[in-house]
PDB file of C-alpha atoms and ligand atoms in Angstrom:
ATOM      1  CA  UNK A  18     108.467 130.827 106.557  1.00 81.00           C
ATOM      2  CA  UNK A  19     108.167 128.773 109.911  1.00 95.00           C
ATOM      3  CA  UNK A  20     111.002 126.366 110.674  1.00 97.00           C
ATOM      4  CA  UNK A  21     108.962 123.472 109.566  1.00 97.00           C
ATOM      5  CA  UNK A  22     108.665 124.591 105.944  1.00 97.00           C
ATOM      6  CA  UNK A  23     112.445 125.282 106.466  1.00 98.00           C
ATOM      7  CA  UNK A  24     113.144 121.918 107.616  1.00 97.00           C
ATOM      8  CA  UNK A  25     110.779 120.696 104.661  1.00 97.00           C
ATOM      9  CA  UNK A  26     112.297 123.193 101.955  1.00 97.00           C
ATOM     10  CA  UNK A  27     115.843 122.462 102.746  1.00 97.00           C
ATOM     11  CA  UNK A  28     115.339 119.182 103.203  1.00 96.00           C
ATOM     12  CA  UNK A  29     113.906 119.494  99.026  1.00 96.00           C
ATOM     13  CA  UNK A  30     117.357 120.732  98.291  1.00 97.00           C
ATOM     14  CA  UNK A  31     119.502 118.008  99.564  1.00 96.00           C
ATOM     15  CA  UNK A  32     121.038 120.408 102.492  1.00 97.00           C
ATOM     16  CA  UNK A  33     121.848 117.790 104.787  1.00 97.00           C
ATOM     17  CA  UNK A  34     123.679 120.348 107.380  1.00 98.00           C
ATOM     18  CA  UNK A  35     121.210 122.716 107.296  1.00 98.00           C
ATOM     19  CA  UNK A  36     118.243 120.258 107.479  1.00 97.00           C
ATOM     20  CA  UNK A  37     120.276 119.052 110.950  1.00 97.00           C
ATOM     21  CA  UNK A  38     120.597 122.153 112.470  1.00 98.00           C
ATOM     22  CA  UNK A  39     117.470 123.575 111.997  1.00 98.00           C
ATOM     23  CA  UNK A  40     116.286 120.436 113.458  1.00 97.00           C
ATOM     24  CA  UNK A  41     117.797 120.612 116.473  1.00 98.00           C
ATOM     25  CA  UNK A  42     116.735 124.421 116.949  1.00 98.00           C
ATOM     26  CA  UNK A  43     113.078 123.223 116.206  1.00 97.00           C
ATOM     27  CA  UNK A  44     113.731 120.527 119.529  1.00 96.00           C
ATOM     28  CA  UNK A  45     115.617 122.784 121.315  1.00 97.00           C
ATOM     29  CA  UNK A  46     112.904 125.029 121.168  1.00 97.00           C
ATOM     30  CA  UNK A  47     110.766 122.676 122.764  1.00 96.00           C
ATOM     31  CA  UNK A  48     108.782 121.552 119.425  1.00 96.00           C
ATOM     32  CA  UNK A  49     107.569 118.082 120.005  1.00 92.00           C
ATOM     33  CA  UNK A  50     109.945 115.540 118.188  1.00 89.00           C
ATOM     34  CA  UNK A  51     107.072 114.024 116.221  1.00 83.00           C
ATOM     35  CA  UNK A  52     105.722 117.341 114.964  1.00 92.00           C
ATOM     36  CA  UNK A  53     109.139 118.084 113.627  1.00 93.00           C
ATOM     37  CA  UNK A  54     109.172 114.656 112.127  1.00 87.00           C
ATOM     38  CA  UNK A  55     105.464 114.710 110.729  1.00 83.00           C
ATOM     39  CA  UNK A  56     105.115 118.343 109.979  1.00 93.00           C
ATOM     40  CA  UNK A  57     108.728 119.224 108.492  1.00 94.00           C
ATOM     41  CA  UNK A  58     111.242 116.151 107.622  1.00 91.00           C
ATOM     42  CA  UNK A  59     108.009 114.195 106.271  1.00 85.00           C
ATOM     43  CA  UNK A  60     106.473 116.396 104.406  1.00 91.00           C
ATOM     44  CA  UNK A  61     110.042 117.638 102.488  1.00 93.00           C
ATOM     45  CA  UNK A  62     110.374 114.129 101.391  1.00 89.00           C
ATOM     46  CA  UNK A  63     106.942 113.414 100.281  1.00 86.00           C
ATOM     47  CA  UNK A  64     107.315 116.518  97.425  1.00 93.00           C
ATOM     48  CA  UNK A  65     110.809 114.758  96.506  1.00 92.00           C
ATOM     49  CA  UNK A  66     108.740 111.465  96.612  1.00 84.00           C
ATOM     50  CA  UNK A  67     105.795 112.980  93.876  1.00 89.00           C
ATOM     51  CA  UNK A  68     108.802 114.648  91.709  1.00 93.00           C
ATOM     52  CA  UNK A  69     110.215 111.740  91.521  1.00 87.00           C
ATOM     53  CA  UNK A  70     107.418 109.999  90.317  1.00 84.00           C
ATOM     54  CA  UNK A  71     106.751 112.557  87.825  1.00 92.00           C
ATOM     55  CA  UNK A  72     110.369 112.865  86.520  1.00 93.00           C
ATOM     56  CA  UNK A  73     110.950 116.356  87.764  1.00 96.00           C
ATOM     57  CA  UNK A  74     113.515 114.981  89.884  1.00 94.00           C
ATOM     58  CA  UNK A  75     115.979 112.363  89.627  1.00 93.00           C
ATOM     59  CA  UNK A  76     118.524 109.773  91.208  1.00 88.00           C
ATOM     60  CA  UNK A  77     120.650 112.312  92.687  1.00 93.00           C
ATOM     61  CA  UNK A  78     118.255 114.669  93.769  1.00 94.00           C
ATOM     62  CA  UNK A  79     116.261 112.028  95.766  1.00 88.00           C
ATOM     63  CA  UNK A  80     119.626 110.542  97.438  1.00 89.00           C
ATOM     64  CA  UNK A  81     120.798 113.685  98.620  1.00 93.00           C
ATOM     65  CA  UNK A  82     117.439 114.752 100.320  1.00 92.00           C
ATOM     66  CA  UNK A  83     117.186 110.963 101.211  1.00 87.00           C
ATOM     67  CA  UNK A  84     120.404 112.069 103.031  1.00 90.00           C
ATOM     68  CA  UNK A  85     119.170 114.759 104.382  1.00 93.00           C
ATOM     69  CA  UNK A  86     116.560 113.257 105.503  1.00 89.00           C
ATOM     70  CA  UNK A  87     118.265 111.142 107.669  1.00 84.00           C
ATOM     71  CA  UNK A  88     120.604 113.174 109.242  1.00 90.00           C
ATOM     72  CA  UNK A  89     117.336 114.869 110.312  1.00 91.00           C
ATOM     73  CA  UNK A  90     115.535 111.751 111.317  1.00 85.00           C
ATOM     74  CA  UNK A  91     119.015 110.983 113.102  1.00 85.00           C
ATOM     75  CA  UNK A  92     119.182 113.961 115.440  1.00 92.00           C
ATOM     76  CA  UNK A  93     115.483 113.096 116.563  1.00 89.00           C
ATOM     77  CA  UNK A  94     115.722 109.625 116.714  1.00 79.00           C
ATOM     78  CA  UNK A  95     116.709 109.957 120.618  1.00 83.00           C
ATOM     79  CA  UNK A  96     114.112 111.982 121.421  1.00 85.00           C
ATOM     80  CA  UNK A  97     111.605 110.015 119.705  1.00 77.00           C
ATOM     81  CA  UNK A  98     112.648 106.904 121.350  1.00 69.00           C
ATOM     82  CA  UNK A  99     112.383 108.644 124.558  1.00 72.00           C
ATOM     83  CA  UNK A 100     109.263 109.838 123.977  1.00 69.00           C
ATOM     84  CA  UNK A 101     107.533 106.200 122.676  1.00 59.00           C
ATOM     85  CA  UNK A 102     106.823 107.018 119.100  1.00 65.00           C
ATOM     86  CA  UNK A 103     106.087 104.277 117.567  1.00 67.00           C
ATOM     87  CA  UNK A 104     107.132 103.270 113.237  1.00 71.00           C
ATOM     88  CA  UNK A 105     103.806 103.909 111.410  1.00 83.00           C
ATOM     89  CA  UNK A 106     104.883 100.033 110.486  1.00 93.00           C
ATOM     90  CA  UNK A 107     107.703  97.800 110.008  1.00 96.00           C
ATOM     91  CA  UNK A 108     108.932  96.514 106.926  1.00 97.00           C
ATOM     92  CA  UNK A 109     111.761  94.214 105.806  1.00 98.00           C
ATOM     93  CA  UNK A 110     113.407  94.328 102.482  1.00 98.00           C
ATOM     94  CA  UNK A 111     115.825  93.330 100.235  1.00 98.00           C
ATOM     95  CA  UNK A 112     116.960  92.359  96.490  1.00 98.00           C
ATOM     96  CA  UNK A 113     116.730  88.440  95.927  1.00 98.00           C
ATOM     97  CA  UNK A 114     119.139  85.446  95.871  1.00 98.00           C
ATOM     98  CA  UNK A 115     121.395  85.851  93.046  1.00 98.00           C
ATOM     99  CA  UNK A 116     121.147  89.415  92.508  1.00 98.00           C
ATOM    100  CA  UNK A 117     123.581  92.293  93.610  1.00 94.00           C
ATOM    101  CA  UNK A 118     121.517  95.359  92.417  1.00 93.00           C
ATOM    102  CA  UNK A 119     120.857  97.674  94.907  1.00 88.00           C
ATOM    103  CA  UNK A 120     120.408 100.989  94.294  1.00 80.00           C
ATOM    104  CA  UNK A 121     117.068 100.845  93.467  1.00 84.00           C
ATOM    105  CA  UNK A 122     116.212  99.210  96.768  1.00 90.00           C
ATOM    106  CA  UNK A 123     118.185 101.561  98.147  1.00 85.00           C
ATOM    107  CA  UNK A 124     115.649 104.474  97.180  1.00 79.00           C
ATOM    108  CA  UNK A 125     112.890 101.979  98.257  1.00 89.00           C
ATOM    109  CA  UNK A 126     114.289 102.111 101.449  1.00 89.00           C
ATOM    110  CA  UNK A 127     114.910 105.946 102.060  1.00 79.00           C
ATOM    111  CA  UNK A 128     111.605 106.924 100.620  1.00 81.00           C
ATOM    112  CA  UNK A 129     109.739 103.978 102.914  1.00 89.00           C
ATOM    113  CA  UNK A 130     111.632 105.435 105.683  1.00 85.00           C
ATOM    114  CA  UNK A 131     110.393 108.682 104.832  1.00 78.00           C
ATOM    115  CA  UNK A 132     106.924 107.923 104.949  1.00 83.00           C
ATOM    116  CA  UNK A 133     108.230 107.030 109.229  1.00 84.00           C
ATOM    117  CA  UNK A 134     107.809 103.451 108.336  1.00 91.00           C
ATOM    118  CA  UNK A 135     110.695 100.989 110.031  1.00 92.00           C
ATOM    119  CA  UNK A 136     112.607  99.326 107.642  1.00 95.00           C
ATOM    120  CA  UNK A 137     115.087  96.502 108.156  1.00 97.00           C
ATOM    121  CA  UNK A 138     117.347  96.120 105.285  1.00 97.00           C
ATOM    122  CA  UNK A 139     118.655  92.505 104.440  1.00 98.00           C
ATOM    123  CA  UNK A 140     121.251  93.824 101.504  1.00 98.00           C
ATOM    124  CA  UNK A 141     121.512  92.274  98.587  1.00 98.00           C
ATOM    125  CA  UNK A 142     121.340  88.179  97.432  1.00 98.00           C
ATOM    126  CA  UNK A 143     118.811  87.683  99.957  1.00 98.00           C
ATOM    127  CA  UNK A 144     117.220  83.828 100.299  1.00 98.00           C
ATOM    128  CA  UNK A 145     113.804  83.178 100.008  1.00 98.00           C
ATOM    129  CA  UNK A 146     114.382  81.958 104.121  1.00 98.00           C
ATOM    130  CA  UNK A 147     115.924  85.041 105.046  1.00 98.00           C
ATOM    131  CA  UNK A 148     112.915  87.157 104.307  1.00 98.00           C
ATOM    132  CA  UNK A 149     110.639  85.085 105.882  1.00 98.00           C
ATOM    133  CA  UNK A 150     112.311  84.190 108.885  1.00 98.00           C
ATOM    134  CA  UNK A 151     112.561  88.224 109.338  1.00 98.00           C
ATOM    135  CA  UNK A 152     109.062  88.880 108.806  1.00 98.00           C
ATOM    136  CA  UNK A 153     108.364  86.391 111.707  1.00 98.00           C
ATOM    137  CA  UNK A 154     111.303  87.245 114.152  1.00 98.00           C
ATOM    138  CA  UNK A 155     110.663  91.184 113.667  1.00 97.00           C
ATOM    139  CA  UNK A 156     106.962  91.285 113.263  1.00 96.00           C
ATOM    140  CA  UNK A 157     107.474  92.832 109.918  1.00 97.00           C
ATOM    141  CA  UNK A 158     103.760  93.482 108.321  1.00 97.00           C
ATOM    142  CA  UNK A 159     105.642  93.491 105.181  1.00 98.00           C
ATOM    143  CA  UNK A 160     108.130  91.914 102.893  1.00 98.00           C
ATOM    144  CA  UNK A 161     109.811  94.116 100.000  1.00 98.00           C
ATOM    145  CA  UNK A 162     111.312  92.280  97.127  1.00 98.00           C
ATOM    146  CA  UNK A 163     113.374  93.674  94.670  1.00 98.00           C
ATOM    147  CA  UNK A 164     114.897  92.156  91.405  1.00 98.00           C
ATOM    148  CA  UNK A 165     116.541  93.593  88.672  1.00 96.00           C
ATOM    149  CA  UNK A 166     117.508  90.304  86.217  1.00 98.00           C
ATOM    150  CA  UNK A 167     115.443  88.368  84.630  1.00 98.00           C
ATOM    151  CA  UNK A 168     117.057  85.180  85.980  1.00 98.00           C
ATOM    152  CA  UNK A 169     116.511  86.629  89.438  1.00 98.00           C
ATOM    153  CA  UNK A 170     112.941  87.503  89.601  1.00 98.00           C
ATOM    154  CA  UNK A 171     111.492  84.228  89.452  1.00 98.00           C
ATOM    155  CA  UNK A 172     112.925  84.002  93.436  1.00 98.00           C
ATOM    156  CA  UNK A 173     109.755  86.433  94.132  1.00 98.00           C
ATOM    157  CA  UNK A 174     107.748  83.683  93.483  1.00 98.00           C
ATOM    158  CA  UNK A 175     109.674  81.535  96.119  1.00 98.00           C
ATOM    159  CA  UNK A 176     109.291  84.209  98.795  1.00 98.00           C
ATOM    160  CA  UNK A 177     105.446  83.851  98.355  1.00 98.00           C
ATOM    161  CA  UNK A 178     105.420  80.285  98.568  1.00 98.00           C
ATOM    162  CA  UNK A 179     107.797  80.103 101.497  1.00 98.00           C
ATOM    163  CA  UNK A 180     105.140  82.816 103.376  1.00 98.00           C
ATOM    164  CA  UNK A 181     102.454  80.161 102.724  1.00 98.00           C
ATOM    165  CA  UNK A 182     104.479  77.213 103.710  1.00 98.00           C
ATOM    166  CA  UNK A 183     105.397  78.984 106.943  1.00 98.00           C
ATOM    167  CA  UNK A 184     101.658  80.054 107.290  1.00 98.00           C
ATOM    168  CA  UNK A 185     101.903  83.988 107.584  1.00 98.00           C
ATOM    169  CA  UNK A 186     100.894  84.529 104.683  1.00 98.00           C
ATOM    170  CA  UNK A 187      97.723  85.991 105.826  1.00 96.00           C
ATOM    171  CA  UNK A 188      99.406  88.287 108.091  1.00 96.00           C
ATOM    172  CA  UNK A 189     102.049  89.982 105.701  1.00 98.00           C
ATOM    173  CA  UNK A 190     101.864  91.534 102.828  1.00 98.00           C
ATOM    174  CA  UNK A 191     104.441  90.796  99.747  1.00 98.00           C
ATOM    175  CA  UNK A 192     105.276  94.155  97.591  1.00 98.00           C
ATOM    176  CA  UNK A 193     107.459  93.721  94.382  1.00 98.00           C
ATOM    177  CA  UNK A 194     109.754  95.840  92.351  1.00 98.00           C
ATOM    178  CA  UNK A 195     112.572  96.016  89.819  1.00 97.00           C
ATOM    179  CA  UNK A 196     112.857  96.865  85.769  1.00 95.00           C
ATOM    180  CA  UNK A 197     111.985  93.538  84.802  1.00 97.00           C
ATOM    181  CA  UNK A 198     109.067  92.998  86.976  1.00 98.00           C
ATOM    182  CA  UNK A 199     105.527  94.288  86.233  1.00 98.00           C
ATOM    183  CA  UNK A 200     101.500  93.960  87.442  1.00 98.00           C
ATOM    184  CA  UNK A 201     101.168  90.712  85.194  1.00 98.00           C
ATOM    185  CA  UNK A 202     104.211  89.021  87.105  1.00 98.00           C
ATOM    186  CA  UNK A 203     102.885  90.213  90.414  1.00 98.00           C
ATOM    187  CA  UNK A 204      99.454  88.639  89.855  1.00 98.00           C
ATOM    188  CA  UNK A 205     100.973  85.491  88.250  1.00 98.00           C
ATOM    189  CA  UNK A 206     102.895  84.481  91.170  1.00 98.00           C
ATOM    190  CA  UNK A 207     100.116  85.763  93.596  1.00 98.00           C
ATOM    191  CA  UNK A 208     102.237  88.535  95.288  1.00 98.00           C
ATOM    192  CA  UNK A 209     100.548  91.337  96.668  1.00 98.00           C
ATOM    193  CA  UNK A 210     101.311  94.546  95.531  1.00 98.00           C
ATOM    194  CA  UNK A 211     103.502  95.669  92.319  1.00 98.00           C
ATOM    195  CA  UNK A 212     104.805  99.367  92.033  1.00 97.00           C
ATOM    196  CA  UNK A 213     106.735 100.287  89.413  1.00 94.00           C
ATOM    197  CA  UNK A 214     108.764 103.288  91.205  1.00 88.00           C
ATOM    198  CA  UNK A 215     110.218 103.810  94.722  1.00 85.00           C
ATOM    199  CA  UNK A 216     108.060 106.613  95.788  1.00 79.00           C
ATOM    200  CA  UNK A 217     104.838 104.648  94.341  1.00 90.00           C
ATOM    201  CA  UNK A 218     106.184 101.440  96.581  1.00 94.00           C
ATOM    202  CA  UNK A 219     106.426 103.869  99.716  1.00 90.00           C
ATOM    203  CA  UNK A 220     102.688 105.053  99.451  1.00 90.00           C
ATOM    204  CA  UNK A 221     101.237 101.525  98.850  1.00 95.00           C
ATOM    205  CA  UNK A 222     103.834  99.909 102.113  1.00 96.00           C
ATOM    206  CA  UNK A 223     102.041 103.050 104.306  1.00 93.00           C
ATOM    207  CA  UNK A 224      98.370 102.437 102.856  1.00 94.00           C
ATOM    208  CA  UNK A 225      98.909  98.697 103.553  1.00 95.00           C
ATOM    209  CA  UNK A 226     100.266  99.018 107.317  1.00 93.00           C
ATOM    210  CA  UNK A 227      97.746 102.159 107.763  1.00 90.00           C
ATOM    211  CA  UNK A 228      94.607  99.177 107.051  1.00 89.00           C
ATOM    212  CA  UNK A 229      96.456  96.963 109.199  1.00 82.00           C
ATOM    213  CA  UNK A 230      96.627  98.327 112.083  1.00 70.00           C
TER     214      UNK A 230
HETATM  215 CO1  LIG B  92     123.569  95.101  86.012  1.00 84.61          CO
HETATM  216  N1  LIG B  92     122.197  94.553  84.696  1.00 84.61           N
HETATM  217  N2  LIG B  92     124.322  93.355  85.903  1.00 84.61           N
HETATM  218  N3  LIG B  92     124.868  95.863  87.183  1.00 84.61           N
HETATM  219  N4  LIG B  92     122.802  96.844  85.666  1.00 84.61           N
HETATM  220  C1  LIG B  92     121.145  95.587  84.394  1.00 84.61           C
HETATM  221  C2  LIG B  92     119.940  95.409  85.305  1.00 84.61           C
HETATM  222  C3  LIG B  92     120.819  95.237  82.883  1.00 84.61           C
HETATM  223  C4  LIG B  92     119.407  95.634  82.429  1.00 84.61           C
HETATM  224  C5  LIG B  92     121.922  95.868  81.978  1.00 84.61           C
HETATM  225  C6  LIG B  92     121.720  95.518  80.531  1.00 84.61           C
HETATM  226  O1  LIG B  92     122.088  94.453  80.096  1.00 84.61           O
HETATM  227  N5  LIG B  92     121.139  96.388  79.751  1.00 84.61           N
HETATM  228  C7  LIG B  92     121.078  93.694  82.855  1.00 84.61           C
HETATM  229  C8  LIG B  92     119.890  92.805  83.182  1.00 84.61           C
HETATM  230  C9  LIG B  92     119.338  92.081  81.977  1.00 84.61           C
HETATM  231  C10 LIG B  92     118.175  91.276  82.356  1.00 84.61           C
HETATM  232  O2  LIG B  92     118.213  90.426  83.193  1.00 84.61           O
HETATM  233  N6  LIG B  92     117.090  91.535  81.664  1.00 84.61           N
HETATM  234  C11 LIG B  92     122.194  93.569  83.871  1.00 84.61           C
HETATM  235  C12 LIG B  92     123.104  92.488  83.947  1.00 84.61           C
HETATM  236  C13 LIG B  92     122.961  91.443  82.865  1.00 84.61           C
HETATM  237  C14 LIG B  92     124.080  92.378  84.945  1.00 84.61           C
HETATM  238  C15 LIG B  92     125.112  91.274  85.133  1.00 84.61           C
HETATM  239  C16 LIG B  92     124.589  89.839  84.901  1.00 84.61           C
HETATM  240  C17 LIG B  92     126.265  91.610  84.197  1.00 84.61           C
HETATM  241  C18 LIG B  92     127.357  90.555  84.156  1.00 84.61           C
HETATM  242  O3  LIG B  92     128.040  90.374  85.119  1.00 84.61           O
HETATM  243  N7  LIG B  92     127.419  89.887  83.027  1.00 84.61           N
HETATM  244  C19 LIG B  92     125.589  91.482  86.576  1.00 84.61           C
HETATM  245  C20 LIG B  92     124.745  90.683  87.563  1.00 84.61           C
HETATM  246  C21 LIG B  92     125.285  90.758  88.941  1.00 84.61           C
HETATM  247  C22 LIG B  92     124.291  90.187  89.893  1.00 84.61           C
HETATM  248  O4  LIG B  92     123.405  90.888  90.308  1.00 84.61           O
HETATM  249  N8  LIG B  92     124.429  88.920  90.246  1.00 84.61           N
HETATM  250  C23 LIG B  92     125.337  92.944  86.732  1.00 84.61           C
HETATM  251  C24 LIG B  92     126.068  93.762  87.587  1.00 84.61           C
HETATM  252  C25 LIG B  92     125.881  95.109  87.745  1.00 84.61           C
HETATM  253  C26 LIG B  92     126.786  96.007  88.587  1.00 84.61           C
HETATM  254  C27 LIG B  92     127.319  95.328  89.864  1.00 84.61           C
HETATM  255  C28 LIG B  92     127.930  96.433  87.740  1.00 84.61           C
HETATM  256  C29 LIG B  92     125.857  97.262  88.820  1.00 84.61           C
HETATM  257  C30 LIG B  92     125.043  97.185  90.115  1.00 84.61           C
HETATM  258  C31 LIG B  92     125.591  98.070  91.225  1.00 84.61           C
HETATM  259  C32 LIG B  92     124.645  98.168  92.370  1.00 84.61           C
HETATM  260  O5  LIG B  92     123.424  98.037  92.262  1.00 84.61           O
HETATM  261  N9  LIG B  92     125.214  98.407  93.513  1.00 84.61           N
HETATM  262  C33 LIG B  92     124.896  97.142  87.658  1.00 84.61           C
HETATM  263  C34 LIG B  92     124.097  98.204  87.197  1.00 84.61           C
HETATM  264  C35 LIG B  92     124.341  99.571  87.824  1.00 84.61           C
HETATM  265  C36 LIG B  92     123.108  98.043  86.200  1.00 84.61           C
HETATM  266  C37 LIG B  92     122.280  99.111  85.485  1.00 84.61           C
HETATM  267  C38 LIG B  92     123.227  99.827  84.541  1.00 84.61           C
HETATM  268  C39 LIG B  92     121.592 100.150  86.335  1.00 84.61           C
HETATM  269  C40 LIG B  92     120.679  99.574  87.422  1.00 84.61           C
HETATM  270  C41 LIG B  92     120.263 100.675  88.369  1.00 84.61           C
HETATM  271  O6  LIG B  92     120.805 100.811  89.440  1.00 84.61           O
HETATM  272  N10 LIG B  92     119.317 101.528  87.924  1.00 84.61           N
HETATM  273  C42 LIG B  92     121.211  98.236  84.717  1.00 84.61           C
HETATM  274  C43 LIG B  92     120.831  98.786  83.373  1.00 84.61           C
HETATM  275  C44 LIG B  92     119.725  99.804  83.481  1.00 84.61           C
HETATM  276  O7  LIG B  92     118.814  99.668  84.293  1.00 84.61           O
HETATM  277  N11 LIG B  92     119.770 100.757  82.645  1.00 84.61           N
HETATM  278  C45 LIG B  92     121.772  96.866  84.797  1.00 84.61           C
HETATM  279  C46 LIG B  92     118.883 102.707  88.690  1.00 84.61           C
HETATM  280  C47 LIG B  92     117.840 102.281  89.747  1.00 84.61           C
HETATM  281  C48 LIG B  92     117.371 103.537  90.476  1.00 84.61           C
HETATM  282  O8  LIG B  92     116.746 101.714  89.047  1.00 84.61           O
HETATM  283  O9  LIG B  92     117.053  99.450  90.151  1.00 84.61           O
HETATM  284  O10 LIG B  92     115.343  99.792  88.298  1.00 84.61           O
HETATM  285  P1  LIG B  92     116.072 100.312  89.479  1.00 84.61           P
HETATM  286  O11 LIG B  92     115.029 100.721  90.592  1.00 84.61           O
HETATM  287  C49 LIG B  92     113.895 101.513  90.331  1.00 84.61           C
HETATM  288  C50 LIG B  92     112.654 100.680  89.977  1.00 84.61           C
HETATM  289  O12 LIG B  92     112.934  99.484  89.308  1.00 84.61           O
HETATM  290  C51 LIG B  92     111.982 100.514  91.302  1.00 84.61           C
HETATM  291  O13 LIG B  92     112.296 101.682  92.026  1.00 84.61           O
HETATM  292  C52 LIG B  92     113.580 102.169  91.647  1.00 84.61           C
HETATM  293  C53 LIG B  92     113.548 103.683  91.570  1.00 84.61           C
HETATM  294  O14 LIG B  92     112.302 104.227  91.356  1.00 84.61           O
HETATM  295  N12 LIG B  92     112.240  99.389  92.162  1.00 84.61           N
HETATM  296  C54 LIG B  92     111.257  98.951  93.007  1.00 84.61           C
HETATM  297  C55 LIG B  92     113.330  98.661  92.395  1.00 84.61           C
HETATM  298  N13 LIG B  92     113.100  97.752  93.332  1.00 84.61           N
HETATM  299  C56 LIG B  92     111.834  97.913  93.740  1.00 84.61           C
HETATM  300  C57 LIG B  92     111.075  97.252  94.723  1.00 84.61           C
HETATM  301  C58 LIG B  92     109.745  97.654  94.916  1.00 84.61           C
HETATM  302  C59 LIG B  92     109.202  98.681  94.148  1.00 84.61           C
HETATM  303  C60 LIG B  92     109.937  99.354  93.202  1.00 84.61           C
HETATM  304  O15 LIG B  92     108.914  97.099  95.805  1.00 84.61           O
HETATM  305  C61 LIG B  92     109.417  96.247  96.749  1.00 84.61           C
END
């Protein structure tokens, strides 16, 4: 096995110090950043990413490769910096005004970030304002909303009506989530995307920034 399927395999098994130090051998070696990144951190969380989807894995499978994953993606970041590679995309997201749920956006987040897209995280009880304003100051090409009450979803609708008001709607895309959400919802209130899984919302956020570009 080459240290990339290493990186990858460990990664699979949530073994955050492992996943760090073969990282840094990979580097030291004088493997380019971006192949480690592409080729072994990536990959490792895209299998977590499809189990998850297919309930082979769960919750606490995908946060502790999610963790691994990032103490991986933190020993690189440096040297990725350095060497100008840019996000496949930037994204902002966060659960809506009213609501305090956030471990599903959590895994939104980590798996998003594992498909190398930037992701600014607003938290939780997020305004209708706040995401916009973001998506303008920080060039996001898109806006993540999650909701998990019923009396909280309806602010998803606000968030697309705010992006038209503010007239960039056209230039960013609006993905929803959250139990009580679905594809009816999403088309009534004219949002873009609906995914009913974190790993499902990562590949859609990558295809959308991928025809963007
Ligand atoms: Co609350 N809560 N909760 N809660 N809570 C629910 C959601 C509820 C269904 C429980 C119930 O009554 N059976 C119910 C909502 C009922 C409804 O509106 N239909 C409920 C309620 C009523 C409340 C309070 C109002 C209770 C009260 O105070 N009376 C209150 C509200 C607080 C507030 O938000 N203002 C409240 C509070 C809380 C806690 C703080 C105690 C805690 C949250 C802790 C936290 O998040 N840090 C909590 C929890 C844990 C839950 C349950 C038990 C679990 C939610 C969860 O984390 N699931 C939940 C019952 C349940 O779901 N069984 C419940 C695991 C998580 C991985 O799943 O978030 O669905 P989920 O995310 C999934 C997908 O939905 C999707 O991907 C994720 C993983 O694949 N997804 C997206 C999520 N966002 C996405 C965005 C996307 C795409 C996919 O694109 C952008």
């Amino acid at each position: 096995m080459d240290i990339l399927e290493e990186i990858s395999e460990n990664l699979q098994h949530g073994k955050a110090k492992v996943v760090k130090e073969l990282v840094q051998q990979a580097v030291d070696s004088g493997m380019a950043p971006e192949t480690v990144l592409r080729e072994g951190l990536l990959p490792g969380m895209s299998v977590i990413g499809e189990k998850f989807k297919n309930n082979e894995v769960y919750v606490p499978e995908v946060l502790v490769a999610a963790r691994a994953m990032n103490m991986g993606a933190q020993v690189l970041k440096p040297y990725l910096e350095k060497a100008g590679v840019k996000a496949a995309g930037r994204v902002c997201i966060g659960t809506v005004q009213g609501d305090l749920h956030d471990i599903g956006k959590n895994l939104v987040k980590m798996m998003l970030e594992g498909k190398g897209l930037e992701v600014i995280d607003l938290g939780t009880d997020v305004a209708p304002e706040t995401f916009i304003q973001t998506a303008i100051d920080q060039n996001c090409q898109i806006i993540c909303c999650s909701a998990l009450l019923t009396t909280t979803m309806g602010v998803m609708a606000d968030v697309v009506e705010k992006a038209k008001e503010a007239g960039i709607r056209d230039k960013v895309k609006i993905m929803i989530g959250g139990a009580p959400v679905d594809e009816a919802f999403c088309e009534k209130i004219g949002a873009d995307k609906y995914t009913p899984d974190a790993a499902s919302a990562a590949d859609a956020a990558a295809a959308f920034c991928a025809e963007m570009v």
